[in-house]
Short mmCIF file of C-alpha atoms in Angstrom, two decimals:
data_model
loop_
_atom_site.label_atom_id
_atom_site.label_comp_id
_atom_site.label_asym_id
_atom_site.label_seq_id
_atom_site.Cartn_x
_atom_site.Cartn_y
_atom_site.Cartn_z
CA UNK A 1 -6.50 13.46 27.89
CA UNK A 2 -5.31 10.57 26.19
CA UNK A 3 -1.09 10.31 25.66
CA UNK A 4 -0.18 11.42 22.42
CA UNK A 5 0.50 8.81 19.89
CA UNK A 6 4.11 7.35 19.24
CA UNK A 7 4.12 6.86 15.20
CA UNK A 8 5.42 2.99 14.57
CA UNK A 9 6.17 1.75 10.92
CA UNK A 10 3.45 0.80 8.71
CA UNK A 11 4.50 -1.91 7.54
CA UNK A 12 7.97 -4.05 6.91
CA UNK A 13 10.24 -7.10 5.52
CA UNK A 14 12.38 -9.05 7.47
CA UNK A 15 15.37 -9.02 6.60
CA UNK A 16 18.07 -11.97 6.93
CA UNK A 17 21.98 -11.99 7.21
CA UNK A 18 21.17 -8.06 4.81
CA UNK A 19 18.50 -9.99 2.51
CA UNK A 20 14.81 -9.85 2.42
CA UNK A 21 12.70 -13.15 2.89
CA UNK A 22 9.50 -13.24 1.47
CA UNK A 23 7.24 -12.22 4.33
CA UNK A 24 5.58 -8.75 4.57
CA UNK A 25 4.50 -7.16 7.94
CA UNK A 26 1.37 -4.60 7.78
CA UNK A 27 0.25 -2.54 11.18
CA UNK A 28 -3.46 -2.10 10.12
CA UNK A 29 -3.95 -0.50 13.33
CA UNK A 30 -1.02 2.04 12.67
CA UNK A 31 -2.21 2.25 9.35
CA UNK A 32 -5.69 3.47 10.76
CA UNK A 33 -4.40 5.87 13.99
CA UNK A 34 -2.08 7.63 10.56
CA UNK A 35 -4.60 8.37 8.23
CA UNK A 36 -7.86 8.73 10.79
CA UNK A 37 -7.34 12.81 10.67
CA UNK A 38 -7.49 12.83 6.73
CA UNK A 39 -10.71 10.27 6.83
CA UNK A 40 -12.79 11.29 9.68
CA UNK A 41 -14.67 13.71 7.54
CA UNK A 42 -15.56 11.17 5.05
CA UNK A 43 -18.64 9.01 4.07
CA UNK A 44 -18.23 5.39 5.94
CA UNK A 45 -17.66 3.98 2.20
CA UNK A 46 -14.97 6.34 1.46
CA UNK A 47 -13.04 5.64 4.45
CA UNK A 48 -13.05 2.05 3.62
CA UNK A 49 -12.00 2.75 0.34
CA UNK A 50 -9.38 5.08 1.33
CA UNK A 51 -8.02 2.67 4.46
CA UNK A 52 -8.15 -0.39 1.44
CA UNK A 53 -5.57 2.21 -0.51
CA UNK A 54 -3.44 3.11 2.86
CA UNK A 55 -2.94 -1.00 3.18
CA UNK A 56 -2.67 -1.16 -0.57
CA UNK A 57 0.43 1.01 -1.16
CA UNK A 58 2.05 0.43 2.26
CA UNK A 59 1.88 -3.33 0.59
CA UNK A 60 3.33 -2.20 -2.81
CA UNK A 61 6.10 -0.52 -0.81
CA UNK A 62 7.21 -3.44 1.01
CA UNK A 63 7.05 -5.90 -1.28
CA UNK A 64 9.21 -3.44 -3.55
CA UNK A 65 11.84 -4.17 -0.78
CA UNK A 66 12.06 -8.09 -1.83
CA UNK A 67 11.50 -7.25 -5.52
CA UNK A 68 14.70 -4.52 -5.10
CA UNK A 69 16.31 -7.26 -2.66
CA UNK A 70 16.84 -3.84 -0.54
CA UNK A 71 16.06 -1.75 2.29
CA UNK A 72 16.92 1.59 0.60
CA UNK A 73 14.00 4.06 -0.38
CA UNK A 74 13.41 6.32 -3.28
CA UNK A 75 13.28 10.08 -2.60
CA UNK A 76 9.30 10.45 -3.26
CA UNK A 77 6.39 8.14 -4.60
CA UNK A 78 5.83 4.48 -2.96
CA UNK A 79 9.29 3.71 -2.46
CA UNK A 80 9.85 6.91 -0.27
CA UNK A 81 10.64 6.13 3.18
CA UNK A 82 8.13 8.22 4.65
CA UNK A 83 4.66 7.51 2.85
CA UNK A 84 2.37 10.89 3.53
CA UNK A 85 -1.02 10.61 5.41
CA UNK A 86 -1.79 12.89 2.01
CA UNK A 87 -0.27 10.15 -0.22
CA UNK A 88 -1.60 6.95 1.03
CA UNK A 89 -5.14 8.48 1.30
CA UNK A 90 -5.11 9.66 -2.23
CA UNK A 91 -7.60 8.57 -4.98
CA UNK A 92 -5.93 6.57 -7.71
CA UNK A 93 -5.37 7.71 -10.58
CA UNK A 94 -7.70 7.56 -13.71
CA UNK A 95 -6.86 4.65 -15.89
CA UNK A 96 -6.49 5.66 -19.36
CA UNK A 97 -9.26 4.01 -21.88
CA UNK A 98 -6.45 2.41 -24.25
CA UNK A 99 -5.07 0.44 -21.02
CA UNK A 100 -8.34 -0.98 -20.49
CA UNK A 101 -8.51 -5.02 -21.39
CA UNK A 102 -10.85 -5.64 -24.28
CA UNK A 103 -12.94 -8.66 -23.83
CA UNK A 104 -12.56 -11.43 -26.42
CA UNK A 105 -14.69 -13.24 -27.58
CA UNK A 106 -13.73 -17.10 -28.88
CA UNK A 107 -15.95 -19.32 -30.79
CA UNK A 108 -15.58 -22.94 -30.29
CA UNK A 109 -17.43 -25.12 -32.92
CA UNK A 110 -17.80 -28.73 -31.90
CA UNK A 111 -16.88 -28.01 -28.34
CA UNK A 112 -18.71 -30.33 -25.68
#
């Protein structure tokens, strides 16, 4: 039986002298061993779109650590310091239709 699994972080920012530089660390593999329960049952294109979302938001929460300039958390969404197999599995939310871009449409007369 194979040893059981010692959870690493997901992802992280180095930080400098207490501030962050611009360079963001992501365990893919981590990333995968975390959330493999939650996919396994899943069509092969689901888990790739679900593992796409895992990387996805454990990006979004370390790049909020150089947007904030900090290496505190929030108490619950992206910027918790635990992100759930649960939440970075999760569809995305429905976009509502009045946030949706219009396309435009410009004339140019004479244009080459």
């Amino acid at each position: 039986m194979p040893a059981p699994h010692a959870p690493r972080a997901l992802g992280s920012v180095p930080f400098v002298k207490g501030e962050p530089i611009n360079y963001i660390l992501i365990d893919c593999e981590e990333i995968a061993l975390t959330i493999n329960d939650a996919i396994a049952p899943m069509k092969p294109e689901q888990r790739v779109d679900a593992m796409a979302r895992a990387i996805s938001r454990v990006f979004q929460h370390e790049y909020l650590h150089i947007h904030r300039r900090t290496s505190h958390h929030d108490e619950t969404g992206v910027f918790a310091s635990a992100l759930s197999r649960r939440f970075l599995v999760a569809p995305d939310p429905p976009v509502p239709a009045s946030a949706t871009p219009t396309a435009t449409v410009i004339e140019t007369v004479g244009a080459l």
